[in-house]
Coordinates of C-alpha atoms and ligand atoms in Angstrom, one line a residue:
M1 CA 13.8 7.2 -35.5
P2 CA 14.9 8.1 -31.9
I3 CA 12.4 8.2 -29.2
K4 CA 11.7 11.9 -27.8
R5 CA 12.1 12.0 -23.7
R6 CA 9.0 13.5 -21.9
D7 CA 11.1 15.1 -19.1
K8 CA 11.4 18.8 -18.4
G9 CA 14.9 19.9 -18.8
V10 CA 17.5 19.6 -15.6
N11 CA 17.3 22.9 -14.9
E12 CA 13.9 23.7 -14.9
P13 CA 12.1 24.1 -11.6
E14 CA 10.2 21.4 -9.8
Q15 CA 6.6 22.4 -10.0
A16 CA 5.3 22.5 -6.5
G17 CA 2.2 20.7 -5.9
P18 CA -1.3 21.7 -5.6
T19 CA -2.5 23.3 -2.3
K20 CA -5.5 20.8 -1.7
T21 CA -5.3 17.8 -3.1
V22 CA -8.9 15.3 -3.3
V23 CA -7.8 11.6 -2.7
I24 CA -10.3 8.9 -3.9
L25 CA -9.8 5.6 -2.3
G26 CA -11.5 2.8 -5.0
V27 CA -12.1 3.7 -8.1
G28 CA -15.6 2.1 -9.1
F29 CA -19.4 2.7 -10.1
S30 CA -19.0 5.7 -7.0
G31 CA -14.8 6.5 -7.1
L32 CA -15.1 6.7 -10.9
T33 CA -18.0 9.4 -10.9
A34 CA -16.9 11.4 -8.3
L35 CA -13.6 11.4 -10.4
K36 CA -15.5 12.5 -13.3
K37 CA -17.3 15.2 -11.8
I38 CA -14.7 16.5 -10.2
E39 CA -12.4 16.5 -13.0
A40 CA -15.2 18.5 -14.5
K41 CA -15.5 21.1 -11.9
I42 CA -11.8 22.1 -11.4
S43 CA -10.5 24.4 -14.0
K44 CA -6.6 24.7 -15.6
N45 CA -6.2 27.3 -12.3
D46 CA -8.1 26.2 -9.6
D47 CA -5.1 24.5 -7.5
V48 CA -6.5 21.1 -6.5
G49 CA -5.0 17.8 -7.1
I50 CA -6.8 14.6 -7.3
T51 CA -4.9 11.0 -6.0
L52 CA -6.7 8.3 -7.1
I53 CA -6.1 4.3 -5.2
D54 CA -7.4 1.1 -6.4
Q55 CA -5.8 -2.3 -6.3
N56 CA -6.6 -2.9 -9.8
N57 CA -5.6 -0.2 -12.5
Y58 CA -9.0 -1.2 -13.9
F59 CA -12.6 -0.1 -13.4
T60 CA -14.8 -3.4 -13.1
F61 CA -18.3 -3.3 -14.4
A62 CA -19.8 -5.7 -11.8
P63 CA -23.8 -6.1 -13.0
L64 CA -22.5 -7.7 -15.7
L65 CA -19.4 -10.7 -13.9
H66 CA -22.5 -13.4 -14.2
Q67 CA -22.3 -12.9 -18.1
V68 CA -18.6 -13.5 -18.1
A69 CA -19.3 -16.2 -15.3
V70 CA -21.3 -18.1 -17.5
G71 CA -19.3 -17.3 -21.1
A72 CA -21.3 -14.9 -22.3
L73 CA -18.9 -11.9 -22.3
H74 CA -14.8 -12.1 -22.2
P75 CA -13.5 -10.7 -18.9
W76 CA -12.0 -7.7 -20.9
D77 CA -15.3 -6.6 -22.3
I78 CA -16.4 -5.1 -18.4
V79 CA -13.5 -4.1 -17.8
A80 CA -11.1 -0.6 -18.9
P81 CA -8.4 0.4 -17.4
F82 CA -7.9 3.9 -15.8
R83 CA -5.2 5.1 -17.4
T84 CA -7.0 4.8 -21.1
L85 CA -10.0 6.9 -19.6
G86 CA -8.8 9.6 -20.1
L87 CA -7.4 11.1 -16.7
K88 CA -6.5 14.7 -16.7
E89 CA -3.8 16.6 -16.1
K90 CA -4.3 17.2 -12.5
T91 CA -5.3 13.2 -11.9
T92 CA -2.8 11.2 -10.1
F93 CA -3.4 7.1 -10.4
L94 CA -1.7 4.6 -7.2
Q95 CA -2.3 1.0 -7.7
A96 CA -2.2 0.3 -4.3
R97 CA -3.9 -1.3 -1.2
V98 CA -5.5 1.1 1.2
A99 CA -4.3 -0.7 4.4
R100 CA -5.2 2.2 7.1
I101 CA -6.7 5.3 7.6
D102 CA -6.1 8.1 9.9
L103 CA -8.5 11.2 10.7
E104 CA -6.7 12.5 12.6
K105 CA -3.6 13.3 11.0
R106 CA -5.5 12.8 7.1
E107 CA -3.5 10.3 5.9
I108 CA -3.4 7.0 4.8
S109 CA -1.3 3.7 4.4
T110 CA -0.9 2.4 1.4
T111 CA 0.9 -0.9 0.0
S112 CA 3.2 2.2 -1.9
G113 CA 3.5 3.9 1.3
I114 CA 1.4 6.8 3.2
R115 CA -0.8 9.9 1.2
H116 CA -1.8 12.7 3.0
Y117 CA -5.2 14.7 1.6
D118 CA -7.5 17.8 2.4
F119 CA -10.6 15.8 1.3
L120 CA -11.0 12.0 1.4
L121 CA -14.1 10.2 -0.8
I122 CA -14.2 6.6 0.6
S123 CA -16.0 3.9 -1.8
L124 CA -13.7 1.0 -1.5
G125 CA -17.2 -1.3 -1.7
S126 CA -17.5 -4.0 -0.3
K127 CA -16.8 -8.1 0.2
T128 CA -18.4 -11.2 0.2
D129 CA -17.8 -12.5 3.8
I130 CA -17.5 -16.2 3.6
S131 CA -15.6 -16.8 6.9
G132 CA -15.8 -19.4 8.9
M133 CA -17.3 -21.7 6.1
V134 CA -14.4 -22.5 3.8
E135 CA -11.7 -25.0 4.9
A136 CA -8.5 -25.7 2.7
D137 CA -9.6 -29.4 1.3
N138 CA -13.3 -27.3 0.0
A139 CA -11.7 -24.3 -1.4
Q140 CA -11.1 -25.3 -4.9
N141 CA -14.9 -25.9 -5.1
V142 CA -16.3 -23.3 -3.6
F143 CA -16.4 -19.5 -5.2
T144 CA -17.1 -15.9 -4.8
L145 CA -19.0 -13.4 -7.7
K146 CA -16.9 -10.0 -6.9
S147 CA -14.7 -10.0 -9.2
I148 CA -13.3 -10.5 -12.9
E149 CA -11.1 -13.0 -11.3
D150 CA -14.0 -14.7 -9.5
A151 CA -15.7 -14.7 -13.0
T152 CA -13.6 -16.6 -14.8
A153 CA -12.4 -18.9 -12.1
I154 CA -16.1 -20.0 -12.0
K155 CA -16.7 -20.4 -15.6
N156 CA -13.5 -22.7 -15.7
R157 CA -14.5 -24.6 -13.0
L158 CA -18.2 -25.3 -14.0
L159 CA -16.6 -26.3 -17.8
F160 CA -14.3 -28.7 -15.9
L161 CA -16.9 -30.6 -14.6
F162 CA -18.5 -31.0 -17.5
E163 CA -15.3 -32.2 -19.3
K164 CA -15.2 -34.9 -16.1
A165 CA -18.6 -35.7 -16.6
A166 CA -18.3 -36.7 -20.2
S167 CA -15.8 -39.3 -19.4
E168 CA -17.4 -40.3 -16.4
D169 CA -19.0 -43.8 -16.7
N170 CA -20.1 -44.0 -12.9
P171 CA -23.5 -42.2 -13.2
Q172 CA -23.6 -41.4 -10.0
V173 CA -20.6 -39.5 -9.9
R174 CA -21.5 -38.5 -13.0
R175 CA -24.5 -37.1 -11.8
E176 CA -22.4 -35.4 -9.0
L177 CA -20.3 -33.4 -11.5
L178 CA -22.9 -32.0 -12.6
S179 CA -24.5 -30.7 -9.4
F180 CA -24.1 -26.8 -8.8
T181 CA -25.3 -24.4 -5.7
I182 CA -25.4 -20.9 -5.5
A183 CA -25.8 -19.4 -1.7
G184 CA -28.0 -16.6 -1.7
G185 CA -31.4 -15.7 -3.5
G186 CA -30.9 -12.3 -3.9
Y187 CA -30.1 -10.0 -6.9
A188 CA -26.8 -11.9 -8.1
G189 CA -28.0 -15.0 -7.1
A190 CA -31.0 -15.1 -9.2
E191 CA -29.6 -13.6 -12.3
L192 CA -26.4 -16.0 -11.6
A193 CA -29.2 -18.8 -11.7
A194 CA -31.2 -18.2 -14.6
A195 CA -27.8 -17.1 -16.8
L196 CA -26.4 -20.5 -15.4
S197 CA -29.6 -22.5 -16.5
D198 CA -29.5 -21.1 -19.8
M199 CA -26.0 -22.1 -20.7
V200 CA -25.9 -25.1 -19.1
F201 CA -29.7 -26.5 -21.0
E202 CA -29.7 -24.6 -24.1
C203 CA -25.5 -24.7 -25.1
A204 CA -23.2 -26.9 -23.2
V205 CA -25.4 -30.2 -23.5
K206 CA -25.5 -29.2 -27.1
S207 CA -21.6 -29.1 -27.0
Y208 CA -21.0 -32.1 -24.9
R209 CA -23.3 -34.9 -26.4
S210 CA -22.9 -37.8 -23.8
I211 CA -24.0 -35.7 -21.2
D212 CA -28.1 -36.8 -20.3
P213 CA -29.3 -33.2 -19.4
G214 CA -31.4 -34.7 -16.5
D215 CA -28.1 -35.4 -14.7
I216 CA -27.2 -32.0 -14.4
R217 CA -28.5 -30.2 -11.4
I218 CA -28.5 -26.0 -10.6
N219 CA -29.8 -24.8 -6.6
I220 CA -30.5 -22.0 -5.3
I221 CA -30.7 -21.4 -1.3
E222 CA -31.7 -18.5 0.0
V223 CA -32.0 -18.1 4.0
K224 CA -35.3 -15.7 3.8
D225 CA -38.6 -17.6 2.9
R226 CA -38.8 -15.8 -1.1
L227 CA -36.0 -14.9 -3.9
I228 CA -35.2 -11.3 -3.7
D229 CA -37.7 -10.4 -0.3
E230 CA -37.4 -6.8 -1.1
L231 CA -39.0 -7.0 -3.9
P232 CA -43.2 -7.2 -4.1
E233 CA -44.2 -10.9 -3.4
K234 CA -45.9 -11.3 -7.0
Y235 CA -42.2 -10.0 -8.8
S236 CA -40.5 -12.2 -6.7
G237 CA -42.8 -15.1 -7.2
Y238 CA -42.9 -14.1 -11.0
I239 CA -38.3 -14.8 -10.5
A240 CA -39.2 -17.9 -8.7
K241 CA -41.3 -19.5 -11.5
H242 CA -39.0 -18.6 -14.0
L243 CA -36.6 -20.2 -12.3
K244 CA -38.3 -23.3 -11.5
N245 CA -40.0 -23.5 -15.8
H246 CA -35.5 -23.6 -16.7
H247 CA -34.5 -26.4 -14.1
V248 CA -33.4 -24.5 -11.2
R249 CA -34.3 -26.2 -7.5
I250 CA -34.9 -23.3 -5.2
M251 CA -35.0 -23.9 -1.2
C252 CA -35.9 -20.8 0.5
G253 CA -35.9 -21.0 4.3
A254 CA -32.8 -22.6 3.7
R255 CA -29.5 -22.4 5.3
V256 CA -26.0 -24.0 4.7
T257 CA -24.8 -25.1 7.5
S258 CA -21.2 -26.9 6.8
I259 CA -19.5 -27.2 3.2
G260 CA -17.4 -30.1 2.2
K261 CA -14.8 -31.2 -0.8
S262 CA -17.9 -31.9 -3.1
W263 CA -21.5 -31.2 -0.6
V264 CA -22.7 -28.5 1.2
E265 CA -25.2 -29.1 4.2
I266 CA -28.6 -27.4 4.9
N267 CA -30.3 -26.9 7.7
G268 CA -27.8 -28.7 9.9
N269 CA -29.6 -31.9 7.8
E270 CA -29.8 -32.8 4.6
R271 CA -26.6 -32.9 2.2
L272 CA -26.7 -32.2 -1.5
P273 CA -24.0 -33.2 -3.4
T274 CA -22.0 -30.1 -5.1
N275 CA -19.0 -29.4 -7.0
L276 CA -19.2 -25.5 -7.8
L277 CA -21.1 -23.0 -4.9
V278 CA -21.1 -20.3 -5.9
W279 CA -21.4 -18.0 -2.9
V280 CA -23.0 -14.6 -3.2
T281 CA -24.6 -13.8 -0.3
G282 CA -23.3 -11.7 2.8
V283 CA -22.1 -9.0 1.7
V284 CA -20.3 -6.4 4.2
A285 CA -18.6 -3.1 3.8
N286 CA -15.0 -3.5 3.1
P287 CA -13.3 -4.3 5.9
V288 CA -10.2 -1.6 5.7
I289 CA -12.7 1.1 6.6
S290 CA -13.6 -1.0 10.5
G291 CA -10.2 0.5 11.7
I292 CA -11.8 4.0 11.0
G293 CA -12.8 5.0 14.9
V294 CA -16.8 6.2 13.8
E295 CA -20.4 4.2 14.5
H296 CA -20.4 1.5 12.1
D297 CA -23.3 -0.5 11.3
E298 CA -23.8 -4.6 11.9
L299 CA -22.9 -4.1 8.3
G300 CA -19.5 -2.9 8.3
R301 CA -21.4 0.5 6.6
I302 CA -20.3 3.8 8.4
F303 CA -23.3 6.3 9.9
V304 CA -23.3 9.5 7.0
D305 CA -25.4 12.4 8.0
D306 CA -27.1 14.4 4.4
Y307 CA -24.2 15.6 3.1
L308 CA -22.5 11.6 2.9
S309 CA -19.6 13.1 5.2
L310 CA -19.2 11.7 8.3
P311 CA -20.9 14.4 10.7
D312 CA -17.2 15.5 13.2
H313 CA -15.3 15.5 9.5
P314 CA -17.1 17.8 7.0
E315 CA -13.4 17.2 4.4
V316 CA -14.5 13.0 4.5
Y317 CA -16.6 11.2 2.5
I318 CA -18.1 8.0 2.8
I319 CA -20.3 6.3 -0.4
G320 CA -21.5 3.4 -2.5
D321 CA -21.6 -0.1 -0.7
C322 CA -19.3 1.9 2.5
A323 CA -21.9 4.0 3.7
H324 CA -24.9 4.0 5.7
Y325 CA -27.5 6.5 4.8
H326 CA -31.0 6.3 5.9
D327 CA -33.6 8.3 4.0
E328 CA -35.5 10.2 6.9
K329 CA -38.6 10.7 4.4
T330 CA -38.7 7.2 3.0
G331 CA -37.8 5.2 6.1
Q332 CA -34.9 3.4 3.8
V333 CA -31.1 2.6 3.8
A334 CA -29.8 2.9 1.0
R335 CA -28.8 -0.6 -0.6
P336 CA -25.6 -1.6 -1.9
R337 CA -26.5 -0.9 -5.5
A338 CA -25.0 0.6 -8.2
H339 CA -27.3 3.3 -9.0
H340 CA -27.1 4.4 -5.6
A341 CA -23.4 4.7 -5.9
V342 CA -23.6 7.2 -8.3
R343 CA -25.9 9.3 -7.6
Q344 CA -23.9 9.4 -4.0
A345 CA -20.6 10.1 -5.8
K346 CA -21.9 12.9 -7.8
T347 CA -24.0 14.5 -4.6
A348 CA -20.2 13.9 -2.4
A349 CA -18.4 15.3 -5.4
E350 CA -20.4 18.3 -5.7
N351 CA -20.0 18.9 -2.0
I352 CA -16.1 18.6 -2.2
M353 CA -16.0 21.1 -4.7
A354 CA -18.5 23.7 -2.3
L355 CA -16.1 24.1 0.8
I356 CA -13.4 23.9 -1.7
E357 CA -14.9 26.8 -3.4
G358 CA -16.1 28.7 -0.1
R359 CA -19.9 27.9 -1.3
P360 CA -22.8 25.9 0.9
R361 CA -23.6 21.9 0.0
K362 CA -25.9 19.7 -0.8
K363 CA -28.3 17.8 1.0
Y364 CA -28.2 13.9 -1.0
K365 CA -31.7 13.3 -2.2
Y366 CA -32.3 9.2 -2.1
S367 CA -34.6 7.8 -5.0
D368 CA -35.2 4.4 -5.4
S369 CA -37.2 4.6 -8.7
M370 CA -35.4 1.8 -10.7
V371 CA -35.6 -2.4 -10.6
I372 CA -34.1 -4.2 -13.3
V373 CA -32.9 -8.1 -13.0
S374 CA -32.1 -9.9 -15.6
L375 CA -33.4 -13.7 -16.1
G376 CA -31.0 -15.3 -19.0
R377 CA -31.4 -14.7 -22.3
T378 CA -35.3 -14.1 -22.6
N379 CA -36.4 -12.8 -19.8
A380 CA -35.9 -10.1 -17.5
L381 CA -37.9 -7.4 -14.9
F382 CA -38.0 -3.9 -14.7
R383 CA -39.4 -1.0 -12.7
F384 CA -39.2 2.0 -13.4
G385 CA -41.3 4.4 -10.8
K386 CA -44.6 2.4 -10.5
Y387 CA -44.3 0.5 -13.7
W388 CA -43.3 -2.7 -14.3
L389 CA -42.4 -4.5 -17.8
R390 CA -41.2 -7.9 -17.8
G391 CA -40.6 -10.8 -20.7
L392 CA -38.9 -9.6 -24.0
P393 CA -39.3 -5.5 -23.4
A394 CA -37.5 -5.6 -19.9
L395 CA -34.7 -7.8 -21.4
L396 CA -34.4 -5.8 -24.5
I397 CA -34.0 -2.2 -21.6
W398 CA -31.7 -4.9 -19.6
L399 CA -29.3 -5.4 -22.8
A400 CA -29.7 -1.1 -23.6
A401 CA -28.9 -0.2 -20.6
Y402 CA -26.5 -2.5 -19.3
S403 CA -24.3 -1.6 -22.6
L404 CA -24.7 1.7 -22.5
L405 CA -23.7 2.5 -18.8
S406 CA -20.7 0.4 -19.1
I407 CA -17.5 2.5 -19.0
G408 CA -16.1 3.7 -22.5
V409 CA -16.7 3.2 -26.0
K410 CA -14.7 0.2 -26.2
N411 CA -16.9 -1.4 -23.7
R412 CA -20.1 -0.8 -24.7
F413 CA -18.7 -2.2 -28.4
L414 CA -17.5 -5.9 -27.3
I415 CA -20.2 -5.8 -25.4
D416 CA -22.4 -5.5 -27.5
V417 CA -20.7 -7.8 -30.0
D418 CA -20.1 -10.4 -27.6
W419 CA -23.4 -10.8 -26.6
I420 CA -24.5 -11.3 -30.1
L421 CA -21.9 -13.7 -30.9
S422 CA -22.3 -16.0 -28.3
R423 CA -26.5 -15.8 -29.0
V424 CA -25.2 -17.3 -32.7
F425 CA -22.3 -19.2 -31.7
G426 CA -23.2 -20.3 -28.2
P427 CA -20.9 -19.3 -25.1
D428 CA -16.7 -19.7 -24.9
M429 CA -16.6 -22.9 -23.5
A430 CA -12.7 -22.9 -23.3
V431 CA -11.4 -24.4 -19.9
T432 CA -8.4 -21.9 -19.8
V433 CA -7.2 -22.8 -16.4
S434 CA -7.5 -26.5 -14.4
E435 CA -6.8 -29.1 -12.6
V436 CA -5.7 -30.4 -15.4
N437 CA -3.6 -27.9 -17.3
S438 CA -2.0 -26.8 -13.7
G439 CA -0.6 -30.2 -13.3
K440 CA -2.4 -30.4 -9.6
E441 CA -4.6 -33.5 -11.7
K442 CA -2.0 -36.3 -11.0
T443 CA -2.2 -39.4 -13.2
K444 CA -2.4 -42.8 -11.2
E445 CA 2.0 -43.4 -11.8
E446 CA 2.7 -39.9 -10.9
Ligands
LIG501 C1 -22.0 -9.7 -9.0 C2 -22.9 -8.5 -9.0 C3 -23.5 -8.2 -9.6 C4 -24.4 -7.0 -9.3 N1 -25.4 -6.7 -10.0 C5 -26.0 -5.4 -9.6 C6 -26.9 -4.5 -11.0 O1 -27.7 -5.5 -11.3 N2 -27.3 -3.9 -10.6 C7 -27.1 -2.6 -9.3 O2 -27.4 -1.6 -9.0 N3 -25.6 -3.1 -8.5 C8 -25.3 -4.5 -8.8 N4 -23.8 -5.1 -7.6 C9 -24.0 -4.5 -6.8 C10 -23.2 -3.0 -7.3 O3 -21.8 -3.3 -8.7 C11 -22.6 -2.3 -6.4 O4 -23.6 -1.7 -5.5 C12 -20.9 -0.9 -6.8 O5 -20.2 -1.7 -7.4 C13 -20.8 -0.7 -5.4 O6 -20.5 0.7 -5.9 P1 -18.9 1.0 -5.0 O7 -18.2 2.1 -5.8 O8 -19.1 1.0 -3.7 O9 -18.3 0.0 -4.9 P2 -17.0 -1.1 -6.2 O10 -17.8 -0.4 -7.3 O11 -16.8 -2.1 -5.9 O12 -15.6 -0.4 -6.1 C14 -15.2 -0.3 -4.9 C15 -13.3 -0.5 -5.5 O13 -12.7 -0.7 -4.6 C16 -11.1 -0.8 -4.9 N5 -11.0 -1.7 -3.5 C17 -11.1 -2.4 -2.5 N6 -10.6 -2.5 -1.8 C18 -9.8 -1.9 -1.9 C19 -8.2 -1.3 -1.0 N7 -8.2 -2.2 -0.1 N8 -7.4 -1.1 -1.4 C20 -7.5 -0.3 -2.7 N9 -9.1 -0.6 -3.4 C21 -9.5 -1.1 -2.9 C22 -11.7 -1.7 -5.7 O14 -10.5 -2.5 -6.8 C23 -12.7 -1.6 -6.2 O15 -12.3 -1.1 -7.7 C24 -23.8 -6.0 -8.2 C25 -22.7 -6.4 -7.7 C26 -21.8 -7.7 -8.2 C27 -20.6 -8.8 -7.0

């Protein structure tokens, strides 16, 4: 059957573009929420177009990256291609990397050329700053946990080390191969440590029978004097106790001073053998925004006003991990968390629509009523308002919340099914890329 073309006839006049263009840079938690909100508000007759720009053509559900890193979920469970998310007719997606933003000319330089805007929403997220720490010869052992590629690489490295250790005769070398370290005892570090411990001690050791669990080390290094120090002491103590009971060595008040090929140096005087170092600290705003000539804080975030816009540019909104929002009432600065990103996106989208429709804008209402921390396969910590839950009830809330909050019915389904399958049959233990199958590891003859 011939394929029908969707183009208009050659004689049909080119349609003029919309007179007002909203450009959204970065389609993560905040960008995607803002898009949905604006799409819902513009009617067919509104002369408004939306351009989305992201370096990836998919959304990543970052709070579940650690589940991919330990093989409990597959990479495709937690990513959703934008083009399958039902983008409306007035929305255009451009896969490109944003390089520069010029507020005066109202233009954005990207790897696919220049784009102009009438209203701009900057939601480019954050990155892990590990500059100065990683040299070429130790890079193979050092990982960040920001993207689906990072999570997959961690899983591959972890299981590759198990494969090497399983056939290693020298006990000292075997112990070194099985030494894993997490730098950063915030939310991401604590969640990863708990998941890693369960994966290693409850699952991997059953499949790698030649490995003595006593040879495995998991360290977590935190520069502050306790884990997740923004939590009340009682609950950060609860997390520390859970991790200790699950064979995680906690080193608080410790700073990584140097990284070697198979070690990490602490406070300039102690070397821990480490063949897998996951760096989850040092989160800074996306460096792309550093070139914008406005005031930034020490983490590179841009100071925004009560409407989440730039004080001198009401047409430019900064949200999520890129924004420094200071709440007058509580004296707090919104932390780089997904729920803040989502709430800010709703206000910013509403304000852009208000400007388009000539209505007064709304001030952002800050709220930090919820905390949720997963602690492996059996435990979690949950706060709503002043109420705290821990143990199985908190874990069930975490499971339900994170499968429901993920984007799209297909992803929710995949997450739920894979969680059940990994509980029943164990995590995914395939090493899909390693030094062996990539040809980097040589035989003696080579
Ligand atoms: C491992 C991990 C676990 C986390 N767990 C939790 C949790 O349990 N609860 C919680 O509330 N928060 C959690 N967070 C934090 C949360 O994910 C972030 O606060 C949230 O994603 C910030 O949303 P955002 O919209 O600002 O940025 P993001 O969601 O990161 O989106 C940024 C987007 O910008 C795109 N982008 C970046 N640079 C460019 C460029 N130059 N050009 C084009 N596109 C670009 C990216 O591809 C991405 O799509 C976690 C984060 C991580 C990394």
